Amino acid sequence: MKNIKQYRLIILFCLCFLAVANVNAQSDWPVPAKENENMSPFLFDDDMVLEGRISYENSCTSCHGTPGQDDFTPMAPPPGDPASDQFQLQTDGALFHKIKMGRGSMPKFEDAFADDELWNIVAYIRSFNKDYKQPLPNMEGVEIPEYSMKLSFDDNIDKLVVKVFAKNQPQPEVSIAAYVMGTFGKYLLGKSQTNELGIAYIDVDPTMPGDEEGKLSVMVKASKGFGRAKMNEEMVMVEPTIRKSAIEGRHIWSTDKMAPVWLKVSFFITVFGVWFVLLFIVIGLRNINKANKEEA
Amino acid sequence: MNQANKNDKSRRKFLQKLGVAGASAVAGSALLLQGCSDSNKSSGNKVKVLTADNKLVEVDVAHLKPGDKIQDLSYLQERGREGIPGKKFVMVVDLAKCKNARKCMKACQSAHQLKPEMHHLNVLEMEDPVRDTSYWMPKTCQHCDNPPCVSVCPVDATFKRQDGIVLIDNERCIGCRFCVAACPYSARTFNWTEPKNSEEFAEVTYDMELNVPQKKGTVTKCAFSADRVREGKLPYCVSACPNGVYYFGDQNEDLVTNGTTKKTVRLSALLDNNAAYTLMPELGTKPSVYYLPPRESKG
């Protein structure tokens, strides 16, 4: 009897310990204070949540599962469910920082997503929390500039030239990120800042294959504080490449559609020629046979 | 008389042709207009679609018409044979990252109506008896640029497309299994029994890019998820992997995208920097699947 009580106590103690240890394991990912207080410059609206959902389903579902379903992949440490308190009790800045920087088996998404895309994901995670009130930075007296960009390519130095304007004035110290849009994702060409003339230069690798005209599809993002702009353009920047079909030319595995006419014709002539000769011999033998019988 | 008759005939023929051409032009433009009709109701839900000239465009879901074409077998057959112009799909498998999560296999089997014992993609344990270690190796169809399976098919059921993908048309397949014997990678499997949930798929139009519905008595194999790739999405296995094992992309662009992190890198750099290899290169099959050795690698 006493034994059973002791066992129960031990088991209870173990369970408590495990629970506490688990919570501890979750919370021992330190976030720098500055990052922790970081706030989204955007109001989390339905559009952001939708964009975030697409990104989440592409890049996060494989480990974290669907938020609210507790169907994350069993790993050590467990990735956890973003709809759970363990996530929702953290600040926006902390979530943003952890997605961006990653740790251990949590990948680092700094190169895959731009900051605004990361905020989309945070907005999506927050959409599962009914009690969530978004803290917004103090915007009094802040004027959000409307940026516009002009892109050009300098083929002497193989650099993409980005000019940033606001109200026709060149804008210094604007962060620029340029990407090449691939079939399945965007390839980071480089990041830069505009100089006092509002111009930023980004290196382009001249060995990158373009299309038949040497065009690359580029996407450039400009951001400074709350001001943001995005631009897509097809630009001639690299050598033209001829896109070959994988089944061009003749191979041992080609279908007969690829066979040249001379081959088809000579093949059939040979086959029918052989048959003709054989038939000729058979008929000749029959005639000899007949002649033999008539003589006899 | 004869001459007049002939003229009459040709005139009639010409008018007939004109009628057909006119009707088809009207129908075509009507369809086009319908397709372009910009209904003001947009759901805000965007999907990426590949246009006929191979551009990826984002279209609002509300503007998409349920295409009758997708139900049309002859259209699907033609599309499946044709492939996507200007592309050459490749896969890179980073063996250092594979932890045998088997999420890729699950995603693949549920997409392609496969029973648990049938694999388009199998994660194998590769043992090194000398060092007494082992590593995990996902193995799919290699989509060879010199495919032995295609050479031996007597009915042109398995074929290579212009984008490098090797597919099977189970409408043509006679189940002789020559290709199974020819494949050095054991990538092909045979439907010995009725496929999984065959009643559910009885009414579904056959799409060779997805190879569903599966048919008893035909061969099946990995298709690089040609149906997803057409939509500009990564293959089922690639996007299901939690460990960042798979990169997939277009060799002509020299860009491959990791399915887990969505990070896009230069293919040539990835292969050169990590001493990539292909399986059984001595056979001269020129696989489109590259492996990065099972060590910590920079990807």
Coordinates of C-alpha atoms in Angstrom, one line a residue:
Chain A
M1 CA 0.0 0.0 0.0
K2 CA 2.7 2.4 1.1
N3 CA 4.7 1.4 -1.9
I4 CA 1.9 2.3 -4.3
K5 CA 1.6 5.7 -2.6
Q6 CA 5.3 6.3 -3.0
Y7 CA 5.1 5.2 -6.7
R8 CA 2.2 7.7 -7.2
L9 CA 4.2 10.4 -5.6
I10 CA 7.2 9.6 -7.8
I11 CA 5.2 9.5 -10.9
L12 CA 3.4 12.8 -10.0
F13 CA 6.8 14.4 -9.3
C14 CA 8.2 13.2 -12.6
L15 CA 5.2 14.5 -14.5
C16 CA 5.5 17.9 -12.9
F17 CA 9.2 17.9 -13.6
L18 CA 8.6 17.0 -17.2
A19 CA 6.0 19.8 -17.6
V20 CA 8.2 22.4 -16.1
A21 CA 11.2 21.2 -18.1
N22 CA 9.2 21.3 -21.3
V23 CA 8.1 24.9 -20.6
N24 CA 11.7 25.7 -19.8
A25 CA 12.9 24.1 -23.0
Q26 CA 10.5 26.3 -24.9
S27 CA 11.5 29.5 -23.3
D28 CA 15.2 29.2 -23.4
W29 CA 15.6 30.8 -26.8
P30 CA 16.8 34.2 -25.8
V31 CA 15.8 37.1 -28.0
P32 CA 17.8 40.4 -27.8
A33 CA 15.8 43.1 -26.0
K34 CA 15.8 45.4 -29.0
E35 CA 14.4 42.6 -31.2
N36 CA 11.9 41.7 -28.6
E37 CA 10.4 45.2 -28.6
N38 CA 10.4 45.4 -32.4
M39 CA 6.9 46.1 -33.8
S40 CA 5.4 45.5 -37.2
P41 CA 5.3 48.7 -39.2
F42 CA 2.2 47.3 -40.9
L43 CA -1.3 46.9 -39.7
F44 CA -2.1 43.2 -39.8
D45 CA -5.0 43.0 -42.2
D46 CA -6.7 40.2 -44.1
D47 CA -4.4 40.6 -47.1
M48 CA -1.3 40.2 -44.9
V49 CA -2.8 37.1 -43.2
L50 CA -3.6 35.6 -46.7
E51 CA 0.0 36.2 -48.0
G52 CA 1.3 34.9 -44.7
R53 CA -0.8 31.8 -45.0
I54 CA 0.7 31.0 -48.5
S55 CA 4.2 31.5 -47.2
Y56 CA 3.4 29.4 -44.1
E57 CA 1.9 26.5 -46.0
N58 CA 4.9 26.5 -48.3
S59 CA 7.7 26.7 -45.7
C60 CA 6.4 26.0 -42.2
T61 CA 3.6 23.3 -42.4
S62 CA 6.1 20.5 -42.9
C63 CA 7.3 20.9 -39.3
H64 CA 4.7 23.0 -37.5
G65 CA 1.7 21.5 -39.1
T66 CA -1.6 23.4 -39.4
P67 CA -2.0 26.0 -36.6
G68 CA -4.5 24.9 -34.0
Q69 CA -4.4 21.3 -35.0
D70 CA -1.4 20.3 -32.8
D71 CA -0.2 18.1 -35.7
F72 CA 3.4 19.3 -35.7
T73 CA 6.2 16.8 -36.6
P74 CA 7.5 14.9 -33.6
M75 CA 11.1 16.2 -33.2
A76 CA 13.4 17.0 -30.4
P77 CA 12.9 19.7 -29.4
P78 CA 9.3 19.8 -30.6
P79 CA 8.6 22.6 -33.1
G80 CA 5.3 23.3 -31.4
D81 CA 2.0 24.6 -32.7
P82 CA 2.0 28.4 -33.6
A83 CA -1.6 28.7 -32.3
S84 CA -0.6 27.5 -28.8
D85 CA 0.1 29.9 -25.9
Q86 CA 3.8 29.0 -26.1
F87 CA 3.9 31.0 -29.3
Q88 CA 1.1 33.5 -28.7
L89 CA 2.5 34.8 -25.4
Q90 CA 5.6 36.0 -27.2
T91 CA 5.9 39.5 -28.6
D92 CA 5.6 40.1 -32.3
G93 CA 9.3 41.1 -32.4
A94 CA 10.3 37.8 -30.8
L95 CA 8.4 35.7 -33.3
F96 CA 9.8 37.9 -36.1
H97 CA 13.3 37.4 -34.8
K98 CA 13.0 33.6 -34.4
I99 CA 11.6 33.1 -37.9
K100 CA 14.3 35.3 -39.4
M101 CA 17.3 34.0 -37.6
G102 CA 16.4 30.3 -36.9
R103 CA 18.2 28.1 -34.5
G104 CA 19.1 24.4 -34.6
S105 CA 16.5 22.5 -36.7
M106 CA 14.5 25.7 -37.1
P107 CA 15.8 27.0 -40.5
K108 CA 17.0 30.6 -40.9
F109 CA 14.5 32.4 -43.2
E110 CA 16.5 35.6 -43.5
D111 CA 17.5 34.9 -47.1
A112 CA 14.2 33.3 -48.2
F113 CA 11.9 36.0 -47.0
A114 CA 12.1 39.8 -47.0
D115 CA 11.1 41.6 -43.7
D116 CA 7.6 42.4 -45.0
E117 CA 7.1 38.8 -45.9
L118 CA 8.2 37.7 -42.4
W119 CA 5.6 40.1 -40.9
N120 CA 3.0 38.5 -43.1
I121 CA 3.8 35.2 -41.5
V122 CA 3.6 36.8 -38.0
A123 CA 0.2 38.2 -39.0
Y124 CA -1.0 34.7 -40.0
I125 CA 0.2 33.2 -36.7
R126 CA -1.6 36.0 -34.8
S127 CA -4.8 35.4 -36.8
F128 CA -5.3 32.3 -34.6
N129 CA -5.4 34.4 -31.4
K130 CA -8.8 36.0 -30.8
D131 CA -7.5 38.1 -27.9
Y132 CA -4.7 39.6 -29.8
K133 CA -4.4 43.4 -30.0
Q134 CA -1.6 44.5 -32.3
P135 CA 0.8 46.9 -30.6
L136 CA 1.6 49.7 -33.1
P137 CA 4.6 51.9 -33.0
N138 CA 4.0 55.6 -32.3
M139 CA 3.3 57.1 -35.7
E140 CA 2.5 60.7 -34.7
G141 CA 4.2 63.2 -36.9
V142 CA 5.7 60.5 -39.1
E143 CA 5.2 61.0 -42.8
I144 CA 5.5 57.8 -44.9
P145 CA 7.3 58.6 -48.1
E146 CA 6.0 57.3 -51.4
Y147 CA 9.1 55.8 -53.2
S148 CA 9.4 55.3 -56.9
M149 CA 12.3 53.5 -58.6
K150 CA 14.1 53.5 -61.9
L151 CA 16.1 50.5 -62.9
S152 CA 18.8 50.4 -65.4
F153 CA 21.8 48.1 -66.2
D154 CA 25.4 49.3 -66.7
D155 CA 27.1 46.7 -68.8
N156 CA 30.6 48.2 -68.4
I157 CA 30.7 47.2 -64.7
D158 CA 27.9 44.5 -64.8
K159 CA 25.9 46.3 -62.2
L160 CA 22.2 46.8 -61.7
V161 CA 21.6 50.5 -61.1
V162 CA 18.6 51.4 -58.9
K163 CA 17.6 55.0 -58.5
V164 CA 15.1 55.8 -55.7
F165 CA 12.9 58.9 -55.8
A166 CA 10.2 60.4 -53.6
K167 CA 8.4 63.5 -54.9
N168 CA 11.1 63.7 -57.7
Q169 CA 13.9 64.0 -55.0
P170 CA 16.6 61.3 -54.9
Q171 CA 16.5 59.4 -51.6
P172 CA 19.8 58.6 -49.8
E173 CA 20.2 55.6 -47.4
V174 CA 17.4 53.5 -48.6
S175 CA 17.9 49.8 -48.3
I176 CA 17.7 48.0 -51.6
A177 CA 17.3 44.2 -52.2
A178 CA 17.3 42.8 -55.7
Y179 CA 16.2 39.3 -56.7
V180 CA 16.1 37.3 -59.9
M181 CA 12.7 35.6 -60.2
G182 CA 13.1 31.9 -60.9
T183 CA 10.4 29.3 -61.7
F184 CA 10.0 28.2 -58.1
G185 CA 11.6 31.0 -56.0
K186 CA 13.5 34.2 -56.0
Y187 CA 17.3 34.3 -56.1
L188 CA 18.9 37.1 -54.1
L189 CA 21.2 39.1 -56.3
G190 CA 22.4 41.3 -53.6
K191 CA 21.5 44.0 -51.0
S192 CA 22.8 47.6 -51.0
Q193 CA 22.0 51.1 -49.9
T194 CA 21.5 54.2 -52.0
N195 CA 24.2 56.9 -51.9
E196 CA 23.5 60.6 -51.5
L197 CA 22.5 60.8 -55.2
G198 CA 19.8 58.2 -54.5
I199 CA 21.6 55.5 -56.5
A200 CA 22.4 51.9 -55.4
Y201 CA 24.5 49.5 -57.4
I202 CA 24.0 45.7 -57.2
D203 CA 26.4 43.2 -58.8
V204 CA 25.1 41.0 -61.5
D205 CA 26.9 37.7 -62.3
P206 CA 27.4 37.9 -66.1
T207 CA 27.5 34.1 -66.2
M208 CA 23.9 33.8 -65.2
P209 CA 21.8 32.3 -68.0
G210 CA 19.2 34.6 -69.4
D211 CA 16.5 33.9 -71.9
E212 CA 16.9 34.0 -75.7
E213 CA 17.2 37.7 -75.5
G214 CA 19.5 37.8 -72.4
K215 CA 16.7 39.0 -70.2
L216 CA 16.4 38.3 -66.5
S217 CA 13.2 38.9 -64.6
V218 CA 14.2 41.0 -61.6
M219 CA 12.4 42.2 -58.6
V220 CA 13.7 45.1 -56.6
K221 CA 12.5 46.1 -53.1
A222 CA 13.3 49.5 -51.5
S223 CA 12.6 50.1 -47.9
K224 CA 13.5 52.8 -45.3
G225 CA 11.6 53.0 -42.1
F226 CA 7.9 52.8 -43.0
G227 CA 8.4 53.6 -46.6
R228 CA 8.4 50.7 -49.0
A229 CA 8.3 50.1 -52.7
K230 CA 8.5 47.0 -54.9
M231 CA 9.1 46.7 -58.6
N232 CA 9.2 43.9 -61.2
E233 CA 11.0 44.3 -64.5
E234 CA 12.4 42.2 -67.3
M235 CA 15.9 43.5 -68.1
V236 CA 18.6 42.6 -70.6
M237 CA 21.5 42.0 -68.3
V238 CA 23.3 38.8 -69.3
E239 CA 24.3 36.8 -72.4
P240 CA 21.4 35.3 -74.4
T241 CA 21.1 31.5 -74.0
I242 CA 19.5 29.2 -76.4
R243 CA 17.0 26.9 -74.6
K244 CA 17.4 23.5 -76.0
S245 CA 14.8 20.8 -75.8
A246 CA 15.8 17.7 -73.9
I247 CA 14.7 15.5 -76.7
E248 CA 16.3 17.4 -79.6
G249 CA 18.2 15.4 -82.2
R250 CA 18.3 11.6 -82.6
H251 CA 19.0 9.2 -79.8
I252 CA 18.9 5.5 -79.3
W253 CA 15.6 6.0 -77.4
S254 CA 14.0 8.4 -79.9
T255 CA 10.7 7.5 -81.4
D256 CA 10.3 6.7 -85.1
K257 CA 9.1 10.3 -85.5
M258 CA 12.7 11.4 -85.2
A259 CA 14.0 9.0 -87.9
P260 CA 15.1 10.6 -91.1
V261 CA 13.3 9.7 -94.4
W262 CA 16.4 8.0 -95.9
L263 CA 16.6 5.6 -93.0
K264 CA 12.9 4.7 -93.2
V265 CA 13.0 4.3 -97.0
S266 CA 16.2 2.3 -97.0
F267 CA 15.0 0.1 -94.1
F268 CA 11.8 -0.9 -96.0
I269 CA 13.6 -1.3 -99.3
T270 CA 16.1 -3.7 -97.6
V271 CA 13.3 -5.7 -95.8
F272 CA 11.1 -6.0 -98.9
G273 CA 14.2 -6.7 -101.0
V274 CA 15.1 -9.7 -98.8
W275 CA 11.5 -11.0 -98.9
F276 CA 11.5 -10.6 -102.7
V277 CA 14.7 -12.6 -103.1
L278 CA 13.4 -15.4 -100.8
L279 CA 10.1 -15.4 -102.7
F280 CA 12.0 -15.5 -106.0
I281 CA 13.9 -18.6 -104.8
V282 CA 10.8 -20.3 -103.5
I283 CA 8.9 -19.7 -106.8
G284 CA 12.0 -20.9 -108.7
L285 CA 12.2 -24.1 -106.7
R286 CA 8.5 -24.7 -107.3
N287 CA 9.0 -24.2 -111.0
I288 CA 11.9 -26.7 -111.0
N289 CA 9.7 -29.1 -109.1
K290 CA 6.9 -28.7 -111.6
A291 CA 9.3 -29.2 -114.5
N292 CA 10.6 -32.4 -112.9
K293 CA 7.1 -33.8 -112.5
E294 CA 6.2 -33.0 -116.1
E295 CA 9.3 -34.7 -117.4
A296 CA 8.6 -37.8 -115.3
Chain B
M1 CA -20.0 20.0 -117.5
N2 CA -17.3 18.2 -115.7
Q3 CA -15.4 21.4 -115.3
A4 CA -18.4 23.2 -114.0
N5 CA -19.1 20.4 -111.6
K6 CA -15.6 20.6 -110.3
N7 CA -15.8 24.3 -109.8
D8 CA -19.1 23.9 -108.0
K9 CA -17.6 21.3 -105.7
S10 CA -14.5 23.4 -104.9
R11 CA -16.7 26.4 -104.3
R12 CA -18.9 24.4 -101.9
K13 CA -15.8 23.0 -100.2
F14 CA -14.4 26.5 -99.8
L15 CA -17.7 27.8 -98.4
Q16 CA -17.8 24.9 -96.0
K17 CA -14.2 25.5 -94.8
L18 CA -15.0 29.2 -94.5
G19 CA -18.0 28.3 -92.4
V20 CA -16.0 26.1 -90.1
A21 CA -13.2 28.6 -89.7
G22 CA -15.6 31.4 -89.0
A23 CA -17.5 29.4 -86.4
S24 CA -14.3 28.3 -84.7
A25 CA -13.0 31.9 -84.7
V26 CA -16.2 33.1 -83.1
A27 CA -16.2 30.3 -80.6
G28 CA -12.5 30.9 -79.8
S29 CA -12.9 34.6 -79.3
A30 CA -15.9 34.1 -77.2
L31 CA -14.0 31.7 -75.0
L32 CA -11.1 34.1 -74.9
L33 CA -13.4 37.0 -73.9
Q34 CA -15.0 34.8 -71.3
G35 CA -11.6 34.0 -70.0
C36 CA -10.6 37.6 -69.8
S37 CA -13.9 38.8 -68.4
D38 CA -12.8 40.8 -65.4
S39 CA -15.6 40.2 -63.0
N40 CA -15.3 42.8 -60.2
K41 CA -15.8 40.2 -57.6
S42 CA -12.3 39.0 -56.6
S43 CA -11.9 36.6 -53.7
G44 CA -8.4 38.0 -52.9
N45 CA -7.2 34.5 -53.2
K46 CA -4.4 34.4 -55.8
V47 CA -3.1 31.4 -57.5
K48 CA -0.1 31.1 -59.8
V49 CA -0.8 29.7 -63.3
L50 CA 1.5 29.0 -66.2
T51 CA 0.3 30.7 -69.4
A52 CA 0.6 29.2 -72.9
D53 CA 3.8 31.2 -73.5
N54 CA 5.3 29.8 -70.3
K55 CA 5.0 32.9 -68.1
L56 CA 4.0 32.5 -64.5
V57 CA 1.1 34.9 -63.8
E58 CA -0.9 35.4 -60.6
V59 CA -4.7 35.1 -61.2
D60 CA -7.5 35.7 -58.8
V61 CA -9.3 32.5 -58.0
A62 CA -12.6 34.2 -58.8
H63 CA -11.5 34.8 -62.4
L64 CA -10.7 31.1 -63.0
K65 CA -13.3 29.1 -64.9
P66 CA -13.5 25.4 -64.1
G67 CA -11.8 24.4 -67.3
D68 CA -13.8 21.8 -69.3
K69 CA -10.4 21.1 -70.9
I70 CA -9.1 19.6 -67.7
Q71 CA -11.8 16.9 -68.1
D72 CA -10.8 16.2 -71.7
L73 CA -8.6 13.1 -72.0
S74 CA -7.2 14.0 -75.5
Y75 CA -6.2 17.5 -74.2
L76 CA -4.5 16.0 -71.2
Q77 CA -2.7 13.4 -73.3
E78 CA -1.4 16.0 -75.7
R79 CA -0.4 18.3 -72.8
G80 CA 1.4 15.5 -71.0
R81 CA 3.4 14.5 -74.1
E82 CA 4.3 18.1 -75.0
G83 CA 5.9 19.1 -71.7
I84 CA 6.8 22.7 -70.8
P85 CA 9.0 24.5 -73.4
G86 CA 12.2 26.1 -72.4
K87 CA 12.6 24.2 -69.1
K88 CA 14.9 21.4 -68.0
F89 CA 13.9 20.1 -64.6
V90 CA 16.6 18.8 -62.1
M91 CA 16.5 17.7 -58.5
V92 CA 19.4 17.9 -56.0
V93 CA 19.2 15.7 -52.9
D94 CA 21.3 16.8 -49.9
L95 CA 22.1 13.5 -48.2
A96 CA 23.7 15.3 -45.2
K97 CA 20.2 16.6 -44.2
C98 CA 18.1 13.5 -44.6
K99 CA 17.0 12.2 -41.2
N100 CA 14.5 9.6 -42.6
A101 CA 11.4 11.6 -41.7
R102 CA 9.7 9.9 -44.6
K103 CA 7.3 12.8 -45.1
C104 CA 8.2 12.9 -48.8
M105 CA 7.1 9.3 -49.2
K106 CA 3.8 9.9 -47.5
A107 CA 3.1 13.0 -49.6
C108 CA 4.0 11.1 -52.8
Q109 CA 2.0 8.0 -52.0
S110 CA -1.1 10.0 -51.1
A111 CA -0.8 12.1 -54.3
H112 CA -0.3 9.1 -56.6
Q113 CA -2.8 6.7 -55.2
L114 CA -0.1 4.2 -54.1
K115 CA -0.4 1.4 -51.6
P116 CA 2.1 1.5 -48.8
E117 CA 4.3 -1.1 -50.4
M118 CA 4.5 0.8 -53.7
H119 CA 7.1 3.5 -54.0
H120 CA 7.8 6.2 -56.5
L121 CA 10.2 7.4 -54.0
N122 CA 11.9 5.4 -51.4
V123 CA 14.2 6.4 -48.6
L124 CA 16.9 3.7 -48.4
E125 CA 19.4 3.0 -45.7
M126 CA 22.9 2.9 -47.3
E127 CA 25.3 1.0 -45.2
D128 CA 29.1 1.5 -45.1
P129 CA 30.3 -1.8 -43.7
V130 CA 33.9 -0.6 -43.5
R131 CA 33.3 2.4 -41.3
D132 CA 30.2 0.7 -39.7
T133 CA 28.0 3.7 -40.4
S134 CA 25.0 4.3 -42.5
Y135 CA 23.1 7.2 -44.1
W136 CA 19.6 7.7 -45.6
M137 CA 19.2 8.1 -49.3
P138 CA 16.0 9.1 -50.9
K139 CA 15.8 7.5 -54.4
T140 CA 13.3 8.6 -57.1
C141 CA 13.3 8.0 -60.8
Q142 CA 16.4 9.7 -62.1
H143 CA 14.7 11.2 -65.2
C144 CA 17.8 10.2 -67.3
D145 CA 18.8 12.2 -70.4
N146 CA 19.6 8.8 -71.9
P147 CA 16.7 6.7 -70.5
P148 CA 17.1 2.9 -71.0
C149 CA 13.4 2.4 -70.1
V150 CA 12.3 4.6 -73.1
S151 CA 14.5 2.6 -75.5
V152 CA 12.9 -0.7 -74.6
C153 CA 9.3 0.3 -74.5
P154 CA 7.7 -1.5 -77.4
V155 CA 4.5 0.7 -77.5
D156 CA 5.8 4.2 -76.9
A157 CA 4.0 4.3 -73.5
T158 CA 7.0 5.6 -71.7
F159 CA 8.7 8.6 -73.2
K160 CA 10.8 11.7 -72.5
R161 CA 9.5 15.2 -72.9
Q162 CA 11.2 18.4 -74.0
D163 CA 11.5 19.5 -70.3
G164 CA 13.5 16.4 -69.4
I165 CA 10.7 14.6 -67.5
V166 CA 10.2 10.9 -68.3
L167 CA 6.6 9.9 -68.1
I168 CA 4.4 6.9 -68.5
D169 CA 1.1 6.9 -70.4
N170 CA -0.9 4.1 -68.8
E171 CA -3.5 4.3 -71.6
R172 CA -0.8 2.9 -73.9
C173 CA 1.1 0.7 -71.4
I174 CA 0.6 -3.0 -72.0
G175 CA 2.2 -4.2 -68.8
C176 CA 5.1 -6.1 -70.4
R177 CA 7.5 -4.7 -67.8
F178 CA 10.5 -4.4 -70.2
C179 CA 11.1 -1.0 -68.7
V180 CA 11.2 -2.4 -65.2
A181 CA 13.9 -4.7 -66.3
A182 CA 15.8 -2.0 -68.2
C183 CA 15.8 0.5 -65.4
P184 CA 19.2 0.3 -63.5
Y185 CA 17.8 2.4 -60.6
S186 CA 14.8 0.1 -59.8
A187 CA 12.7 3.2 -60.0
R188 CA 9.6 1.6 -61.6
T189 CA 6.9 -0.4 -59.9
F190 CA 4.0 -2.4 -61.2
N191 CA 0.4 -2.4 -60.3
W192 CA -0.1 -6.1 -59.6
T193 CA -3.4 -5.5 -57.9
E194 CA -6.2 -3.0 -58.1
P195 CA -4.7 0.4 -57.0
K196 CA -5.7 2.1 -53.7
N197 CA -9.2 3.6 -53.6
S198 CA -9.8 2.6 -57.2
E199 CA -13.6 3.0 -56.8
E200 CA -13.2 6.6 -55.8
F201 CA -11.2 7.4 -58.9
A202 CA -13.3 5.4 -61.3
E203 CA -14.9 8.5 -62.8
V204 CA -11.7 10.7 -62.8
T205 CA -10.2 11.6 -66.2
Y206 CA -6.7 10.1 -66.6
D207 CA -3.9 12.7 -66.3
M208 CA -0.6 11.2 -67.2
E209 CA 1.3 14.1 -65.5
L210 CA -0.1 12.9 -62.2
N211 CA -0.5 9.3 -63.4
V212 CA -3.9 9.1 -61.6
P213 CA -6.1 7.1 -61.8
Q214 CA -3.7 4.2 -61.6
K215 CA -4.5 1.1 -63.6
K216 CA -4.1 -2.5 -62.6
G217 CA -1.6 -4.2 -64.9
T218 CA 0.4 -1.0 -65.8
V219 CA 3.8 0.3 -64.7
T220 CA 4.1 3.4 -62.5
K221 CA 6.9 5.6 -61.4
C222 CA 7.9 9.1 -60.1
A223 CA 6.9 11.8 -62.6
F224 CA 8.8 14.7 -60.9
S225 CA 5.2 15.8 -60.0
A226 CA 4.7 17.1 -63.5
D227 CA 1.2 18.3 -62.6
R228 CA 2.5 20.5 -59.8
V229 CA 5.5 21.8 -61.8
R230 CA 3.1 22.9 -64.6
E231 CA 1.5 25.2 -62.0
G232 CA 4.8 26.5 -60.9
K233 CA 4.7 24.6 -57.6
L234 CA 7.5 22.4 -56.2
P235 CA 6.9 18.6 -56.4
Y236 CA 4.9 16.9 -53.6
C237 CA 8.0 15.3 -52.0
V238 CA 10.1 18.5 -52.2
S239 CA 7.6 20.7 -50.4
A240 CA 6.7 18.0 -47.9
C241 CA 10.3 17.5 -46.6
P242 CA 10.8 19.0 -43.1
N243 CA 14.6 18.8 -43.2
G244 CA 15.6 20.8 -46.4
V245 CA 16.9 17.7 -48.2
Y246 CA 15.5 18.5 -51.7
Y247 CA 16.3 21.3 -54.1
F248 CA 14.3 21.5 -57.3
G249 CA 14.5 23.8 -60.3
D250 CA 15.3 24.5 -63.9
Q251 CA 18.7 23.8 -65.2
N252 CA 18.3 26.3 -68.0
E253 CA 17.8 29.1 -65.3
D254 CA 20.7 27.6 -63.3
L255 CA 18.5 28.1 -60.2
V256 CA 17.2 25.5 -57.7
T257 CA 14.9 26.1 -54.8
N258 CA 15.0 24.3 -51.5
G259 CA 11.5 22.9 -50.7
T260 CA 11.8 23.5 -47.0
T261 CA 13.4 26.9 -46.7
K262 CA 12.3 28.2 -50.1
K263 CA 15.9 29.5 -50.5
T264 CA 16.9 29.7 -54.2
V265 CA 20.6 29.0 -55.0
R266 CA 22.6 28.7 -58.2
L267 CA 22.6 25.1 -59.3
S268 CA 26.1 25.1 -60.7
A269 CA 27.6 26.6 -57.5
L270 CA 25.7 24.1 -55.3
L271 CA 26.9 21.1 -57.3
D272 CA 30.5 22.4 -57.6
N273 CA 31.0 23.4 -54.0
N274 CA 29.6 20.2 -52.6
A275 CA 31.2 17.6 -54.8
A276 CA 27.8 16.4 -56.2
Y277 CA 27.5 13.1 -57.9
T278 CA 25.0 11.1 -59.8
L279 CA 24.0 7.4 -59.2
M280 CA 25.9 4.9 -61.4
P281 CA 27.4 7.5 -63.8
E282 CA 29.3 4.7 -65.6
L283 CA 26.1 3.5 -67.2
G284 CA 25.9 6.7 -69.3
T285 CA 22.2 7.3 -68.4
K286 CA 22.9 11.0 -67.5
P287 CA 20.5 11.3 -64.5
S288 CA 18.7 14.6 -63.8
V289 CA 18.9 13.9 -60.0
Y290 CA 22.1 14.9 -58.3
Y291 CA 23.2 13.9 -54.8
L292 CA 25.3 15.9 -52.4
P293 CA 27.4 13.6 -50.2
P294 CA 26.3 12.7 -46.7
R295 CA 28.4 15.2 -44.8
E296 CA 27.7 18.7 -43.5
S297 CA 27.5 20.8 -46.6
K298 CA 26.9 24.4 -47.3
G299 CA 23.7 24.8 -49.3

